[in-house]
Structure formats: C-alpha cells, structure tokens
Coordinates of C-alpha atoms in Angstrom, one line a residue:
M7 CA 48.6 131.3 131.8
A8 CA 49.4 128.4 129.5
R9 CA 50.7 129.4 125.9
K10 CA 48.8 128.3 122.8
K11 CA 50.5 125.5 120.7
S12 CA 51.1 127.1 117.0
V13 CA 49.7 125.2 114.1
S14 CA 52.0 125.5 111.4
K15 CA 50.6 125.1 107.8
K16 CA 52.6 124.3 104.7
K17 CA 52.8 127.3 102.3
I18 CA 51.6 125.9 98.7
S19 CA 54.3 127.5 96.5
K20 CA 53.8 129.6 93.6
K21 CA 55.6 126.9 91.3
E22 CA 53.2 124.1 92.7
I23 CA 50.2 126.4 91.8
I24 CA 51.6 127.1 87.7
I25 CA 52.0 123.4 87.4
F26 CA 48.4 122.6 88.4
C27 CA 47.0 125.5 86.1
V28 CA 48.9 124.1 83.2
V29 CA 48.1 120.5 84.0
A30 CA 44.1 121.6 84.2
V31 CA 44.3 123.4 80.9
L32 CA 45.7 120.7 79.0
I33 CA 43.0 118.2 80.3
I34 CA 40.4 121.2 79.0
V35 CA 41.7 121.3 75.9
A36 CA 42.0 117.7 75.4
L37 CA 38.3 117.2 76.2
V38 CA 37.5 120.1 74.0
I39 CA 39.2 118.2 70.9
L40 CA 37.9 115.0 71.7
T41 CA 34.2 116.3 71.6
T42 CA 34.5 118.7 68.8
D43 CA 37.1 117.3 66.3
N44 CA 35.0 114.3 65.1
K45 CA 38.2 113.2 62.4
L46 CA 40.4 113.0 65.5
N47 CA 37.6 111.2 67.6
N48 CA 36.9 108.8 64.9
Y49 CA 40.5 107.9 64.2
I50 CA 40.9 107.4 68.0
T51 CA 37.8 105.1 68.0
N52 CA 38.4 103.3 64.8
Y53 CA 42.1 102.3 66.7
L54 CA 41.1 101.2 69.5
E55 CA 38.0 99.4 67.6
Q56 CA 41.1 97.7 65.6
L57 CA 43.2 96.6 68.5
A58 CA 39.7 94.8 69.9
N59 CA 38.8 93.2 66.9
E60 CA 42.3 91.5 66.0
Q61 CA 43.0 87.9 66.6
P62 CA 45.9 85.9 66.0
E63 CA 46.1 84.1 63.1
Q64 CA 44.2 80.7 63.2
P65 CA 46.1 77.4 63.0
T66 CA 45.0 74.4 61.0
T67 CA 45.0 72.4 64.2
Q68 CA 42.9 71.1 67.1
T69 CA 42.1 73.0 70.2
T70 CA 42.3 70.0 72.4
P71 CA 39.8 69.4 75.3
T72 CA 41.5 68.7 78.9
D73 CA 40.9 65.1 78.3
G74 CA 43.0 65.2 74.8
K75 CA 40.6 63.6 72.8
V76 CA 40.1 65.2 69.2
F77 CA 36.5 65.6 68.1
T78 CA 36.8 65.7 63.8
S79 CA 32.8 66.2 63.2
I80 CA 32.3 70.1 62.7
L81 CA 28.4 69.2 61.6
S82 CA 28.2 66.9 65.2
G83 CA 28.3 70.4 67.0
K84 CA 31.2 68.5 69.1
G85 CA 34.1 69.5 66.8
N86 CA 37.2 70.7 68.7
I87 CA 39.2 71.3 65.3
I88 CA 39.8 74.5 63.2
L89 CA 39.7 73.8 59.6
P90 CA 41.9 76.1 57.0
S91 CA 40.4 79.5 56.5
N92 CA 39.5 78.9 52.8
F93 CA 36.6 76.7 54.3
D94 CA 33.3 77.6 54.3
T95 CA 32.1 75.8 57.5
E96 CA 28.3 77.1 57.3
N97 CA 28.2 75.2 54.2
L98 CA 30.1 71.9 54.8
L99 CA 29.7 67.8 54.0
E100 CA 31.7 65.3 55.7
V101 CA 32.3 61.9 54.6
H102 CA 33.8 59.4 57.2
F103 CA 36.1 56.6 56.0
I104 CA 36.2 54.8 59.1
D105 CA 39.1 52.4 60.3
I106 CA 37.4 49.0 60.8
G107 CA 40.0 46.8 59.9
Q108 CA 38.9 44.4 57.0
G109 CA 35.5 45.6 55.9
D110 CA 33.7 49.1 54.9
A111 CA 32.2 51.5 56.8
I112 CA 31.3 55.2 55.5
V113 CA 29.2 57.8 57.3
I114 CA 28.2 61.0 55.5
N115 CA 27.2 64.2 57.6
F116 CA 25.1 66.5 54.9
P117 CA 25.2 70.1 55.2
D118 CA 21.5 70.0 56.5
R119 CA 23.0 67.6 59.4
K120 CA 21.2 65.1 57.9
T121 CA 23.2 61.4 57.9
M122 CA 23.5 58.7 55.7
I123 CA 25.1 55.2 56.8
I124 CA 27.0 53.4 53.5
D125 CA 28.0 49.7 55.3
S126 CA 29.3 48.9 58.5
G127 CA 31.1 45.7 58.8
T128 CA 34.2 43.9 59.6
T129 CA 35.8 40.1 59.5
S130 CA 38.6 41.2 61.2
N131 CA 39.5 39.6 64.7
G132 CA 38.0 41.3 67.4
L133 CA 34.5 42.1 66.0
S134 CA 33.2 42.9 69.7
E135 CA 36.0 45.7 70.1
F136 CA 35.6 47.0 66.5
R137 CA 31.9 47.5 66.9
T138 CA 32.4 49.2 70.3
E139 CA 35.0 51.8 68.6
Y140 CA 32.8 51.9 65.7
L141 CA 29.6 52.9 68.0
Q142 CA 31.5 55.4 69.6
Y143 CA 32.8 57.1 66.7
L144 CA 29.5 57.3 65.4
D145 CA 28.4 59.1 68.7
D146 CA 31.1 61.3 68.4
I147 CA 30.1 62.4 64.7
T148 CA 26.5 62.4 65.2
D149 CA 24.3 65.1 67.1
N150 CA 21.0 62.9 67.7
K151 CA 19.9 59.3 67.1
L152 CA 18.5 59.6 64.0
I153 CA 20.0 58.0 60.6
E154 CA 18.1 59.3 57.8
Y155 CA 19.4 56.9 55.0
M156 CA 21.3 53.7 55.2
V157 CA 22.8 51.8 52.4
I158 CA 23.8 48.1 52.5
T159 CA 25.8 47.7 49.4
H160 CA 25.9 43.9 49.3
P161 CA 25.1 40.9 51.9
D162 CA 28.6 40.1 52.7
T163 CA 29.5 40.3 56.6
D164 CA 32.1 42.6 56.4
H165 CA 29.8 45.2 54.8
Y166 CA 26.7 45.0 57.3
N167 CA 27.4 42.7 60.5
M168 CA 27.9 45.7 62.5
L169 CA 24.8 47.3 61.5
K170 CA 22.0 45.4 63.7
K171 CA 23.4 47.3 66.8
V172 CA 23.1 50.5 64.8
V173 CA 19.8 50.1 64.3
E174 CA 18.9 49.1 67.7
D175 CA 20.3 52.1 69.1
Y176 CA 19.5 54.7 66.1
E177 CA 16.0 55.8 64.4
V178 CA 16.7 54.7 60.7
Q179 CA 14.2 56.2 58.4
N180 CA 15.1 55.0 55.1
T181 CA 17.2 51.9 53.8
Y182 CA 18.4 50.4 50.5
Y183 CA 19.7 46.9 50.2
N184 CA 19.8 44.2 48.2
E185 CA 17.1 41.1 48.4
Y186 CA 19.2 38.0 49.7
T187 CA 18.8 35.1 52.0
G188 CA 20.9 34.3 54.5
T189 CA 20.6 34.0 58.4
T190 CA 22.6 36.8 59.8
Y191 CA 21.3 39.1 57.0
N192 CA 17.8 38.2 57.3
E193 CA 18.5 39.2 60.9
L194 CA 19.5 42.3 60.2
L195 CA 16.6 42.9 57.7
E196 CA 14.1 41.9 60.6
V197 CA 15.3 44.2 62.6
L198 CA 15.1 47.0 60.3
A199 CA 11.4 46.0 59.4
A200 CA 10.6 46.3 62.8
E201 CA 11.6 50.1 63.0
E202 CA 8.8 52.3 62.9
N203 CA 7.7 54.9 60.0
I204 CA 10.7 53.1 58.0
N205 CA 10.8 53.3 54.3
L206 CA 12.7 50.0 53.1
N207 CA 13.6 50.1 49.7
E208 CA 14.7 46.4 48.4
V209 CA 16.3 45.8 45.2
D210 CA 15.2 42.5 43.5
N211 CA 16.0 41.1 40.2
N212 CA 15.5 44.5 38.3
S213 CA 17.8 47.2 38.2
A214 CA 16.8 50.5 40.3
T215 CA 17.6 54.1 40.7
Y216 CA 17.4 56.2 43.5
V217 CA 17.9 59.7 44.1
I218 CA 18.2 61.8 47.1
E219 CA 18.7 65.6 47.0
G220 CA 19.0 68.3 49.8
A221 CA 20.7 71.5 50.8
G222 CA 22.8 71.5 47.6
Y223 CA 23.5 68.0 47.6
K224 CA 22.5 65.2 45.7
V225 CA 23.0 61.1 46.1
T226 CA 22.5 58.8 43.4
I227 CA 22.0 55.2 44.0
Y228 CA 22.5 52.7 41.4
C229 CA 21.6 49.3 41.8
C230 CA 22.1 46.9 39.4
G231 CA 20.2 43.7 40.9
D232 CA 20.5 40.0 40.1
S233 CA 19.4 40.2 36.2
A234 CA 22.2 42.2 35.6
F235 CA 24.8 39.2 35.8
S236 CA 24.9 35.3 35.0
S237 CA 24.8 33.9 38.3
A238 CA 22.4 35.3 40.9
D239 CA 24.5 34.8 43.9
E240 CA 27.6 36.9 42.7
K241 CA 26.9 39.0 45.8
N242 CA 29.9 41.5 45.1
N243 CA 28.7 42.2 41.5
Q244 CA 25.5 43.2 42.9
S245 CA 27.0 46.0 45.0
I246 CA 24.9 49.2 45.5
V247 CA 27.1 52.1 43.7
C248 CA 26.6 55.8 45.1
M249 CA 27.6 59.0 43.6
L250 CA 27.9 62.0 45.9
E251 CA 27.7 65.3 44.4
Y252 CA 28.4 68.7 46.5
G253 CA 30.3 71.9 45.7
G254 CA 30.6 70.8 42.3
R255 CA 32.4 67.6 43.2
R256 CA 32.0 64.2 43.2
I257 CA 32.5 61.2 45.3
L258 CA 32.2 57.7 44.1
L259 CA 31.6 55.1 46.5
T260 CA 31.4 51.4 45.3
G261 CA 31.3 48.8 47.9
D262 CA 32.9 45.3 46.7
A263 CA 31.9 46.2 42.9
G264 CA 33.7 44.0 40.8
V265 CA 34.7 44.6 37.0
D266 CA 31.4 43.2 35.9
T267 CA 29.7 46.1 38.0
E268 CA 32.0 48.9 36.5
Q269 CA 31.1 48.1 33.1
W270 CA 27.5 48.0 34.1
F271 CA 27.7 51.2 35.9
I272 CA 29.4 52.7 32.8
S273 CA 26.9 51.3 30.3
E274 CA 24.2 53.1 32.9
L275 CA 25.5 56.4 32.7
G276 CA 25.6 56.1 29.0
T277 CA 28.3 58.8 28.1
P278 CA 31.2 59.4 29.6
Y279 CA 31.1 60.8 33.4
K280 CA 34.5 62.2 33.8
D281 CA 36.2 63.8 36.6
I282 CA 35.3 62.1 39.6
D283 CA 37.2 63.7 42.4
V284 CA 37.3 60.8 44.9
L285 CA 37.1 57.3 44.6
K286 CA 36.2 54.7 47.1
V287 CA 38.3 51.6 45.9
G288 CA 36.0 48.5 45.3
H289 CA 36.3 45.4 47.2
H290 CA 39.3 46.8 49.3
G291 CA 41.6 47.1 46.6
S292 CA 41.1 43.5 45.2
D293 CA 42.1 43.0 41.6
T294 CA 38.8 41.9 40.8
S295 CA 38.0 45.5 40.9
T296 CA 39.2 48.7 39.6
S297 CA 39.6 48.1 35.9
E298 CA 41.7 50.0 33.6
F299 CA 38.6 51.3 31.6
F300 CA 36.8 51.9 34.6
L301 CA 40.0 54.4 35.6
E302 CA 39.9 55.7 32.3
F303 CA 36.1 56.5 32.5
I304 CA 36.1 58.1 35.7
D305 CA 39.2 60.0 35.4
A306 CA 39.7 60.1 39.5
E307 CA 42.2 62.3 41.4
Y308 CA 42.0 60.6 44.9
A309 CA 41.0 57.0 45.8
V310 CA 40.6 55.8 49.4
I311 CA 40.5 52.0 50.3
S312 CA 39.4 50.5 53.6
C313 CA 41.2 47.3 54.4
D314 CA 43.5 45.6 56.9
D315 CA 47.2 45.3 57.1
G316 CA 46.7 42.6 54.3
T317 CA 47.4 39.6 56.5
S318 CA 43.6 38.2 55.7
Y319 CA 43.3 38.8 52.0
G320 CA 46.4 40.6 50.8
H321 CA 44.6 44.0 50.2
P322 CA 45.2 46.1 48.4
D323 CA 46.5 43.9 45.4
D324 CA 50.2 45.1 43.7
V325 CA 48.2 45.2 40.7
V326 CA 45.8 47.6 41.6
M327 CA 48.0 50.0 43.5
E328 CA 50.3 49.9 40.3
R329 CA 47.0 50.7 38.2
L330 CA 46.3 53.8 40.6
D331 CA 50.0 54.6 40.4
N332 CA 49.7 54.9 36.6
Y333 CA 46.8 57.1 36.5
G334 CA 48.4 59.3 39.3
I335 CA 45.7 58.6 41.7
A336 CA 46.8 60.0 45.0
T337 CA 45.6 57.2 47.6
Y338 CA 44.7 57.1 51.0
R339 CA 44.0 53.7 52.9
T340 CA 42.8 53.0 56.4
N341 CA 45.4 50.6 57.1
R342 CA 48.0 53.4 56.7
H343 CA 45.9 56.4 57.7
G344 CA 43.4 55.3 60.3
N345 CA 40.2 57.0 60.0
I346 CA 40.2 59.3 56.7
L347 CA 37.7 62.4 56.8
L348 CA 36.9 64.1 53.5
Y349 CA 35.7 67.8 54.2
V350 CA 33.8 69.3 51.2
D351 CA 32.3 72.9 51.5
G352 CA 29.7 74.4 49.2
D353 CA 32.0 76.2 47.0
G354 CA 34.1 73.0 46.2
D355 CA 37.1 73.5 48.5
F356 CA 38.1 69.6 49.9
G357 CA 40.7 68.3 52.1
F358 CA 41.5 65.1 53.8
L359 CA 41.9 64.8 57.6
T360 CA 43.6 61.3 58.9
E361 CA 44.1 59.8 62.2
N362 CA 47.6 59.0 61.0
Q363 CA 50.4 61.1 59.5
A364 CA 51.5 59.0 56.9
S365 CA 52.0 59.9 53.6
V366 CA 49.9 59.0 50.3
E367 CA 50.9 56.8 48.1
N368 CA 50.6 56.4 44.0
N369 CA 50.8 60.2 43.5
S370 CA 52.8 59.9 40.5
N371 CA 51.5 63.3 38.9
N372 CA 52.7 65.1 42.3
I373 CA 49.1 67.0 42.6
D374 CA 48.2 68.5 46.0
Q375 CA 47.8 66.0 48.5
R376 CA 44.9 68.3 50.2
K377 CA 46.1 66.9 53.6
I378 CA 44.6 69.0 56.6
P379 CA 47.5 69.3 59.0
L380 CA 46.7 68.3 62.8
A381 CA 48.7 68.7 65.4
G382 CA 49.3 65.9 68.0

C-alpha cells in the first residue's frame, strides 16, 4: 500500500502575528487622525500644495529655442525672453530702435496690440540686405500684417526708402507725412494712396498736430510744415516730432529735427515741458541738432542715437556727445549696441534690452543704466 506524501505547512510564529497587528493598528490610527483632525489635515495639504507651487527663481534672461534665435517682442506673442519680475507684462509697451546703419527705423508696439512705424530707411551700403533683415525683424515683432500708424518724419531717403516694401506687404491704416516732390518719395506716396481704406494725413505749408490715444498711451504728432522756416526745402527742419507718453513716462522722437525745429517745438509747447525720460537724438547725432537750450528744456535722462560706424558722416558728432555728457544723459546707440529695445509698463517701470552688451556712454551722473541682462 502506497504511503501518502506529507505536505509540510509553515507555521506562522507568534512574533509575526504581533508585528502584523501593530502595523494594522498604526494604519487605522493614522487614517482616523487624517480624516478627523482638520488642523493636521490642513497642515499636510497646505504643505503639499506649497511644494507643488514652488518654482525656482526666474532669471532675467532668454529661454532659447533649439534654433538659438532670440525673439524680443513680448507683445508679438513670439517672445522667448523673460523680463525682470518688476515688469507688468500684461500692460507693456515696446519701442524698437532697429539697427539699419545710417538711417532711422523705429517700431512701437502698444499695449492694445496696435503698431506704429516711425521711419524706415538707410543710406548705408547694402540696401537690399538691410531691407531683408529689417523686414524679417518687423515680422518677428508683429503678430499680423497690420500697421495701424505710419509716420514719415521727412523726405530723406535714409528715413523712408525701406517703407515701400512695408506698405506692399502690410495693411497700413493711417499715415502722417510731409508734402514733397521727389521721384522715389512720390513712388512711396503712390503706393500708400493705393492702400484700401487708408487715412492719409499730408502736412503742407501749415503746422498741424495730431493726437493718438488708447490703452493708457498717448502719441502727440507735431508737424511744423513749410511755413515755419524761411526755406521750403529744409527737409530736416520739417521733421515731424512725436511725443509718446505711457505709464507716466515720456519718449521724444525727433527724426532729423534741427536747431530751428527744436526752437519751434519749444514755442509750440509754450511752457517748459521738462522731464523727458528718453530722447531719440535728432539727425543721428549731428551737430545741427540737440542744442544746449533744447537739452535744458527737455531735461532728458536717457538718449538713443541711430547711426552707422561714423564712416559716412561722422555721426555722432563729438560736440553732441560732449553736450549729452555734460547733462549726464546716458546714451545708447545702434552702431555700438545693435538693436535697442525699450520696454515700458503701465506703472512706469522701464528698461533697455540691447543686442550687443556694450556699456552706455555719457553717464556722467552715474544714473542706473536700466539695462536688462540677456544671456548669450
């Protein structure tokens, strides 16, 4: 008769039973405490939420995409930089001083997403290359093909000869310009006139003032016209002057306005209009502009000069740089700093972001440079 195999079973020890019971009791106690002690429960919950919400301090530098390109415009929706925490990026205004060599090109992005162009031209060698780079920059800092406002300060080619292509590629709604007869200038005006639903504001002999307002900002456009000066062909002195105000700050943009225009501007205002925060220096820093009585009148803190390396006309002139230094006006210029971007928020915080990390000039009063750092 075959014998049955005995199956041995492991006997649970008394010690293991005790450990199991203790662990079970601890789990039950913990569950009771967590579900009944609101104070402890809230503490643990708040602690976990705090851990989840904690973020490392954000640097004031770019977050670079894989292609390495920096998109500086926050308002375009394409920006990949982070401004310092004191800036209110929900209420922001941008002024782009674009490096186009010997010329002027300014683009303003307003808080309500409207855009203004003030001049776009160059007389530096390689016009087509400058135009291509400028148009790409313009595309990078705008989010549609709409330019609400265009100002042509005066009919010098280094202020308008890149605008024809802009008008062809973008829808322009309003433009402000001087009456003038010239082949290439008239070609631009013809392209403007062909725009659908455009509002053309041509300044003839008589002075005119236009005001644009919206979303907390104000732009006053001062046009002197021919009659303000003895000679009607003084194109530089006919320059339109724009005063931009936002967040309690004032930016004065002067085209190629000369000393006579500066005197006219002061007489137009009637009373001292001091406390200009940023001055776009007239005529690329030529000694025909930026007189001492004008600097005394506007009491500016910062200046921007748009110019080439000085080989064409010697801009900026040493005399003007000395004046700016005497008044302690911290100066940025495109031939040193590349593209210069001024950010202003609704509370009046403002700062400069520059393509090149050169130091400012003429800061004899040692004021805050207001430079926004950007890592390479």
